[in-house]
Every structure is written in structure tokens, then in C-alpha cells.
Short mmCIF file of C-alpha atoms in Angstrom, two decimals:
data_model
loop_
_atom_site.label_atom_id
_atom_site.label_comp_id
_atom_site.label_asym_id
_atom_site.label_seq_id
_atom_site.Cartn_x
_atom_site.Cartn_y
_atom_site.Cartn_z
CA MET A 957 32.44 114.00 19.63
CA GLY A 958 31.68 112.27 22.92
CA LYS A 959 34.89 111.19 24.88
CA VAL A 960 34.57 107.69 23.88
CA GLU A 961 35.22 108.45 20.08
CA LYS A 962 37.67 111.12 20.81
CA LEU A 963 39.43 108.22 23.17
CA VAL A 964 39.17 105.48 20.18
CA ASP A 965 40.69 107.85 17.55
CA PHE A 966 43.36 108.61 19.89
CA ILE A 967 44.28 104.70 20.00
CA ALA A 968 43.84 104.58 15.86
CA GLU A 969 46.34 107.63 15.27
CA THR A 970 49.18 106.50 17.64
CA ILE A 971 48.99 102.79 16.73
CA GLU A 972 49.01 104.10 12.49
CA ALA A 973 52.15 106.04 14.25
CA GLU A 974 53.92 102.56 15.55
CA ALA A 975 52.22 101.39 12.01
CA GLU A 976 53.89 103.14 9.54
CA THR A 977 57.51 102.98 11.84
CA LEU A 978 57.01 98.99 11.81
CA ALA A 979 56.58 99.18 8.33
CA GLU A 980 60.28 101.36 7.61
CA GLY A 981 61.85 98.96 9.45
CA VAL A 982 60.36 95.58 8.02
CA LYS A 983 61.23 97.44 4.50
CA GLU A 984 65.19 98.19 5.61
CA MET A 985 64.72 94.40 7.19
CA THR A 986 63.90 92.55 3.64
CA ASP A 987 66.75 95.38 1.64
CA LYS A 988 69.37 92.93 4.44
CA VAL A 989 68.16 90.00 3.98
CA ALA A 990 67.46 90.25 -0.13
CA THR A 991 71.14 91.84 -0.35
CA GLU A 992 73.10 89.04 2.36
CA THR A 993 70.75 86.26 0.52
CA LYS A 994 72.08 87.77 -3.58
CA GLU A 995 75.83 86.99 -1.68
CA LEU A 996 75.00 83.64 -0.56
CA ALA A 997 73.77 82.35 -4.24
CA GLU A 998 76.73 83.83 -5.56
CA LYS A 999 79.13 81.73 -3.16
CA MET A 1000 76.36 78.18 -2.98
CA THR A 1001 75.38 77.64 -6.40
CA PRO A 1002 73.94 74.67 -6.60
CA ASP A 1003 75.64 72.78 -9.35
CA ASN A 1004 78.21 72.93 -6.14
CA LEU A 1005 75.83 71.64 -3.66
CA LYS A 1006 74.25 68.03 -3.22
CA GLY A 1007 70.24 66.76 -2.65
CA GLU A 1008 69.15 68.78 0.37
CA VAL A 1009 70.95 71.57 0.21
CA LYS A 1010 70.22 72.57 -3.37
CA ASP A 1011 66.56 72.27 -2.57
CA LEU A 1012 67.49 74.64 0.76
CA ALA A 1013 69.31 76.89 -1.78
CA GLU A 1014 66.44 77.27 -4.06
CA LYS A 1015 63.89 78.12 -1.11
CA LEU A 1016 66.65 80.65 -0.26
CA SER A 1017 66.52 82.07 -3.62
CA PRO A 1018 66.79 86.33 -3.80
CA GLU A 1019 63.39 85.89 -6.00
CA ASN A 1020 61.55 83.72 -2.70
CA LEU A 1021 62.96 85.85 -0.42
CA LEU A 1022 61.14 88.76 -2.36
CA ASN A 1023 58.40 87.45 -2.34
CA GLU A 1024 57.92 86.10 1.17
CA ALA A 1025 59.14 90.15 2.07
CA LYS A 1026 55.94 91.52 -0.20
CA LYS A 1027 53.39 89.61 1.44
CA MET A 1028 55.07 90.98 4.80
CA ARG A 1029 54.63 94.08 3.63
CA LYS A 1030 50.75 93.84 3.00
CA THR A 1031 50.07 91.53 6.48
CA MET A 1032 52.30 94.89 8.40
CA SER A 1033 50.45 97.41 6.17
CA PRO A 1034 49.13 100.92 7.83
CA LYS A 1035 46.02 100.64 6.48
CA ARG A 1036 45.62 96.79 8.60
CA MET A 1037 46.84 98.25 11.08
CA THR A 1038 44.73 101.09 11.67
CA ALA A 1039 41.37 99.00 11.19
CA ASP A 1040 42.92 96.38 13.68
CA ALA A 1041 43.65 99.38 16.41
CA ARG A 1042 40.48 100.61 15.87
CA LYS A 1043 38.83 97.01 16.84
CA MET A 1044 40.96 97.25 19.91
CA ALA A 1045 39.94 100.54 20.63
CA LYS A 1046 36.00 99.15 20.74
CA ASP A 1047 36.45 96.42 22.67
CA VAL A 1048 39.06 98.56 24.99
CA THR A 1049 36.01 101.03 25.52
CA LYS A 1050 33.21 98.04 25.65
CA GLN A 1051 35.13 96.16 28.55
CA LEU A 1052 35.09 99.61 29.86
CA SER A 1053 31.45 100.41 30.23
CA PRO A 1054 29.98 101.47 33.41
CA LYS A 1055 27.55 98.82 32.97
CA LYS A 1056 30.39 95.89 32.87
CA ILE A 1057 32.29 97.18 35.72
CA GLN A 1058 28.99 97.59 38.11
CA ALA A 1059 28.75 93.93 37.39
CA ARG A 1060 32.26 93.05 38.21
CA VAL A 1061 32.02 94.72 41.09
CA LYS A 1062 28.49 92.87 41.44
CA ASP A 1063 30.65 89.94 41.39
CA LEU A 1064 33.43 90.85 42.97
CA VAL A 1065 30.92 92.03 46.58
CA SER A 1066 29.06 88.29 46.19
CA ALA A 1067 32.27 86.26 46.15
CA ILE A 1068 33.80 88.37 48.97
CA THR A 1069 30.22 87.86 51.22
CA PRO A 1070 30.84 84.50 53.13
CA ASP A 1071 27.51 82.75 51.30
CA GLY A 1072 29.81 82.91 48.53
CA GLN A 1073 32.38 81.53 49.89
CA GLU A 1074 30.92 79.01 50.89
CA GLU A 1075 30.25 78.47 47.80
CA ARG A 1076 32.87 78.21 46.30
CA ASN A 1077 34.92 76.47 48.76
CA GLU A 1078 32.07 73.64 47.89
CA GLU A 1079 33.45 74.20 44.12
CA LEU A 1080 37.20 73.46 44.90
CA ARG A 1081 35.70 70.58 47.05
CA GLU A 1082 33.82 68.75 44.23
CA GLU A 1083 36.79 69.84 41.68
CA PHE A 1084 39.65 68.54 43.66
CA ALA A 1085 37.90 65.39 45.52
CA PRO A 1086 39.78 61.65 45.34
CA LYS A 1087 38.26 60.05 42.83
CA LYS A 1088 36.97 56.31 44.02
CA PRO A 1089 38.97 53.47 42.86
CA ARG A 1090 37.56 51.13 39.79
CA LYS A 1091 37.36 48.05 41.42
CA LYS A 1092 39.02 45.14 39.08
CA ALA A 1093 37.01 42.77 37.30
CA THR A 1094 39.20 39.46 38.60
CA ARG A 1095 38.32 36.24 36.60
CA LYS A 1096 38.42 33.25 38.09
CA SER A 1097 40.47 30.69 36.80
CA ALA A 1098 39.98 26.88 36.67
CA ALA A 1099 41.77 25.93 40.34
CA THR A 1100 39.55 28.05 41.96
CA LYS A 1101 36.66 27.48 39.97
CA ALA A 1102 37.44 23.19 41.05
CA ARG A 1103 37.29 23.83 44.48
CA GLY A 1104 34.53 25.58 44.53
CA ALA A 1105 33.03 22.31 42.97
CA ALA A 1106 34.84 20.20 45.02
CA LYS A 1107 33.56 21.69 48.45
CA LYS A 1108 29.72 22.54 47.25
CA SER A 1109 29.69 18.31 46.26
CA THR A 1110 31.11 17.47 49.56
CA ALA A 1111 28.66 19.57 51.46
CA LYS A 1112 25.69 17.84 49.69
CA SER A 1113 27.01 14.43 50.35
CA LYS A 1114 27.23 15.30 54.57
CA ALA A 1115 24.09 17.09 54.50
CA ALA A 1116 22.81 14.32 53.09
CA LYS A 1117 24.48 11.49 55.43
CA SER A 1118 23.13 13.19 58.01
CA LYS A 1119 19.68 13.39 56.81
CA ALA A 1120 19.66 9.91 56.12
CA LYS A 1121 21.26 8.96 59.85
CA THR A 1122 18.22 11.40 61.20
CA ALA A 1123 15.68 9.10 59.13
CA LYS A 1124 16.84 5.96 60.24
CA LYS A 1125 16.82 6.92 64.69
CA THR A 1126 13.21 7.76 63.65
CA ALA A 1127 12.09 4.43 62.39
CA ALA A 1128 13.94 2.59 65.06
CA LYS A 1129 12.61 3.95 67.60
CA SER A 1130 8.67 4.15 65.61
CA ALA A 1131 9.47 0.33 65.38
CA ARG A 1132 10.24 -0.60 69.42
CA LYS A 1133 7.36 -2.15 70.76
CA PRO A 1134 6.20 -0.30 74.24
CA THR A 1135 7.05 -1.91 77.49
CA ALA A 1136 4.34 -2.02 80.45
CA LYS A 1137 6.16 -0.85 83.15
CA LYS A 1138 5.78 -3.19 86.56
CA ALA A 1139 3.57 -2.04 89.81
CA ALA A 1140 5.69 -0.67 92.51
CA VAL A 1141 3.60 -2.77 95.06
CA LYS A 1142 5.09 -4.36 98.36
CA PRO A 1143 2.99 -7.07 100.05
CA LYS A 1144 2.12 -5.91 103.23
CA ALA A 1145 2.35 -9.66 104.94
CA LYS A 1146 6.32 -9.96 104.36
CA SER A 1147 6.63 -6.12 105.33
CA ALA A 1148 5.33 -7.43 108.47
CA LYS A 1149 7.46 -10.22 108.80
CA LYS A 1150 10.35 -8.95 108.54
CA ALA A 1151 10.06 -6.10 111.14
CA THR A 1152 9.17 -8.61 113.86
CA ALA A 1153 12.09 -10.80 113.24
CA LYS A 1154 14.88 -7.90 113.45
CA LYS A 1155 13.25 -6.62 117.21
CA THR A 1156 13.23 -9.77 117.97
CA ALA A 1157 16.61 -11.38 116.66
CA PRO A 1158 18.78 -11.55 119.04
CA LYS A 1159 22.14 -8.78 118.54
CA ARG A 1160 25.30 -10.08 117.27
CA ALA A 1161 28.75 -9.68 118.82
CA THR A 1162 31.44 -6.59 118.11
CA ALA A 1163 34.61 -8.17 116.34
CA LYS A 1164 37.78 -6.97 117.31
CA LYS A 1165 39.85 -5.61 115.36
CA SER A 1166 42.99 -7.75 115.20
CA THR A 1167 46.35 -5.99 115.85
CA ALA A 1168 48.56 -9.01 113.18
CA LYS A 1169 49.39 -7.21 110.54
CA LYS A 1170 48.35 -7.69 107.04
CA THR A 1171 50.73 -9.76 104.35
CA THR A 1172 50.87 -7.15 101.48
CA ALA A 1173 50.24 -9.17 98.13
CA LYS A 1174 52.41 -9.90 95.22
CA LYS A 1175 52.05 -8.03 92.17
CA SER A 1176 51.93 -10.98 89.31
CA THR A 1177 53.87 -10.88 86.89
CA ALA A 1178 52.46 -11.96 84.39
CA LYS A 1179 51.95 -9.70 81.11
CA LYS A 1180 48.43 -8.29 80.18
CA ALA A 1181 47.40 -9.05 76.95
CA THR A 1182 47.31 -6.08 74.79
CA ALA A 1183 43.52 -4.70 73.12
CA LYS A 1184 43.98 -4.89 69.67
CA LYS A 1185 44.38 -2.15 67.60
CA ALA A 1186 41.09 -1.34 65.15
CA PRO A 1187 41.28 -1.65 62.03
CA ALA A 1188 42.45 1.68 59.65
CA ARG A 1189 39.11 3.65 58.12
CA LYS A 1190 38.70 3.93 54.82
CA THR A 1191 39.10 6.79 53.47
CA LYS A 1192 36.29 8.11 51.54
CA PRO A 1193 36.13 9.67 47.86
CA ALA A 1194 35.20 12.44 48.52
CA THR A 1195 38.43 13.21 50.81
CA LYS A 1196 40.85 11.47 48.07
CA ALA A 1197 39.16 14.43 45.40
CA LYS A 1198 39.51 17.15 47.77
CA ALA A 1199 43.44 15.97 47.55
CA ALA A 1200 43.77 15.45 43.73
CA VAL A 1201 41.70 19.41 43.58
CA LYS A 1202 44.31 20.76 46.31
CA LYS A 1203 47.23 19.14 44.28
CA ALA A 1204 46.39 20.16 40.74
CA THR A 1205 45.27 23.66 41.68
CA LYS A 1206 49.03 23.68 43.42
CA THR A 1207 50.64 22.62 40.22
CA VAL A 1208 48.77 25.43 38.18
CA GLU A 1209 49.54 27.97 40.42
CA LYS A 1210 53.34 27.59 40.27
CA ALA A 1211 52.81 26.89 36.18
CA ALA A 1212 51.53 30.70 36.00
CA LYS A 1213 53.57 32.20 38.61
CA LYS A 1214 56.43 31.03 36.08
CA ALA A 1215 55.03 31.98 33.07
CA THR A 1216 54.42 35.78 34.54
CA SER A 1217 57.68 35.73 35.85
CA ALA A 1218 59.08 34.55 32.53
CA THR A 1219 57.40 37.01 30.74
CA LYS A 1220 58.22 40.12 32.52
CA SER A 1221 62.19 39.14 32.03
CA ALA A 1222 61.63 38.84 28.28
CA ALA A 1223 59.51 42.31 28.17
CA LYS A 1224 62.52 44.08 29.71
CA LYS A 1225 64.83 42.64 27.52
CA THR A 1226 63.26 44.12 24.43
CA THR A 1227 62.43 47.07 26.16
CA THR A 1228 65.76 47.80 26.95
CA ALA A 1229 67.36 46.61 23.11
CA ALA A 1230 64.49 48.73 21.53
CA ARG A 1231 65.57 52.19 23.49
CA LYS A 1232 69.70 50.80 22.67
CA THR A 1233 68.50 50.90 18.83
CA VAL A 1234 66.93 53.86 19.14
CA HIS A 1235 69.47 55.55 20.67
CA LYS A 1236 72.45 54.92 18.73
CA ALA A 1237 70.42 55.87 15.55
CA ALA A 1238 69.42 58.72 17.25
CA ASN A 1239 73.40 59.95 18.43
CA LYS A 1240 74.11 58.64 14.80
CA VAL A 1241 71.89 61.67 13.48
CA SER A 1242 72.87 63.79 15.30
CA ARG A 1243 76.57 63.64 14.82
CA ALA A 1244 75.62 64.30 10.51
CA THR A 1245 73.33 67.27 11.38
CA ALA A 1246 76.58 68.38 13.41
CA GLY A 1247 78.82 67.39 10.59
CA LYS A 1248 77.28 69.00 8.21
CA LYS A 1249 76.59 72.44 9.93
CA ARG A 1250 80.83 72.38 10.60
CA SER A 1251 81.73 71.72 6.95
CA ALA A 1252 78.71 74.70 6.21
CA ALA A 1253 80.84 77.34 8.63
CA GLN A 1254 84.24 76.35 7.79
CA LYS A 1255 82.95 77.00 4.27
CA LYS A 1256 80.86 80.68 4.87
CA ALA A 1257 84.35 80.98 7.10
CA SER A 1258 86.57 80.72 3.53
#
């Protein structure tokens, strides 16, 4: 006989003794329940009771209760309890084997070491790391699509106009004829004559400044002719289209806001009404059950 087998036998014997005591207690309880149910059955006959209470009386009949007590006795029999106890003892002995204890000690030592702690910390970080929020799929409305189309069309028209202007300028430059430049060479004879004339000419007398007061010219009172204003530029079709698109988008957005507010208010009203109805029904059911319990208690007391 090994130590393990002795331990198993000792545990089995103790459990057998406890099972016997438990079985005796169960027998006493079943006898008490049977006697009490008989008395209740005599007081609460099925003729006096109604509906659901009749079904309850049939379920709580002494025969049904005795059958349930027999089933309990079979399940709580000492033989079954001893078999379960032996299984439990074997499991305990397996868990308390030296190999398993050594393995647990190794696991504990590896967990205490700095490498093991780092691994554990990494696992915890991965478990409790904040999850990235999902990107909401945004659906473009008809108004936003219309805006995008209008912007693209205006950009294309501007690019086409600028290209046409540059083409016109290049064509005009190429059409012009090159003008011949004049030679900046002066005749020598004329320059020589001018130089001699300057030298031979007598000097002019310098005029003295007059001391007489100057008369200030009066300002003219005649009204100046106002320049005519340039005619107002006509609005381009592209700008008109832009304005129309903006108006349409504003109206659509306003309508959408109104619709969402209306749906929210309607949903709130429906939910509140549903809650009220559920609460009322629950209160009615609880009152009815409380009344039944009171009447049953009064009958028992009488």
C-alpha cells in the first residue's frame, strides 16, 4: 500500500460517512415535505381552486413529491457519493504529484524573472491597447455632387479661355512685319557748322528779375465734363450656374435639417409612449400577483 492509495481510501471513507449523514437528512426533509403537502392537499382541494392554481395543486400532490424525493435519494446515495469522492481524490493526487509541482514552480520562477515580466507586460499592452476607431463611410449628397460638377466645369472653361488668349497673342506677334531701324549716323558738315556758330555768336544779356507782384490767376468756375461711366458687365453663364447651384444646395440642406429634427422628435414620442405602456402593464401584473399572494396567505392563516 502506497501513501497515495492510503490517502485516496481515507478521503473516500470520510466522504462515505458524510454521504450517509446527508442521505439521512434528505430522508427526514422528504418526510416532512410529504406530511405538509398532504395537509395542504386536504385544505386546497382542486374543486375549490381555479385555472393555474389547479395545475399547481396537481404538481404539488403527495405522489409527485414522493417521486421527486425518491429521485433525490438515488442521486444522493452513498455509492454514488463514494464514486465521486474517489474521482475527486484521484484528481487531487494527480495535481499534487511532484512533476506537476515542479512544473508550476518553474512557471512561477520564469514569470518572476525580468524577461518573463517584460513578456507579460507586452501581452497586457496588446490586450488593453486602445482600438483604432473605424472610419465612417460618408455618402455624398446630390447637392455636394452638383457643386463638384460646377467647379470642374468652371475650371475647364477658364483653362480654355486662357489657352485661346495665348494663341491669339502668338498669332498677332507672328503676323507683324519687322521694321528696319534707322542708322544713327549724323553728317559731319552740319555738326562742324553748329560748333563754329556757337563760338562766333555774341553773348546774350541776362534779364534781371522783375520786382512787380504777380497776379494770381482766378480759378475757373466752369464745371468740368464728367467722364461717362463704362456699361455694367454682363454676368457670365458660368457664374449664373454657380449661383443657382448654391441656392439649390442651401434649400436641400435646410429641408434635410427639418426632416431629421422631425424624425428625432417622432422617435422620442414613440419611445416614451412605449415605455409608459410597458410600465403600466408591469404594474398591473405585479398588482395582480400581489393580490393572489395575499389571498393565499389569508386562506392559509384561516
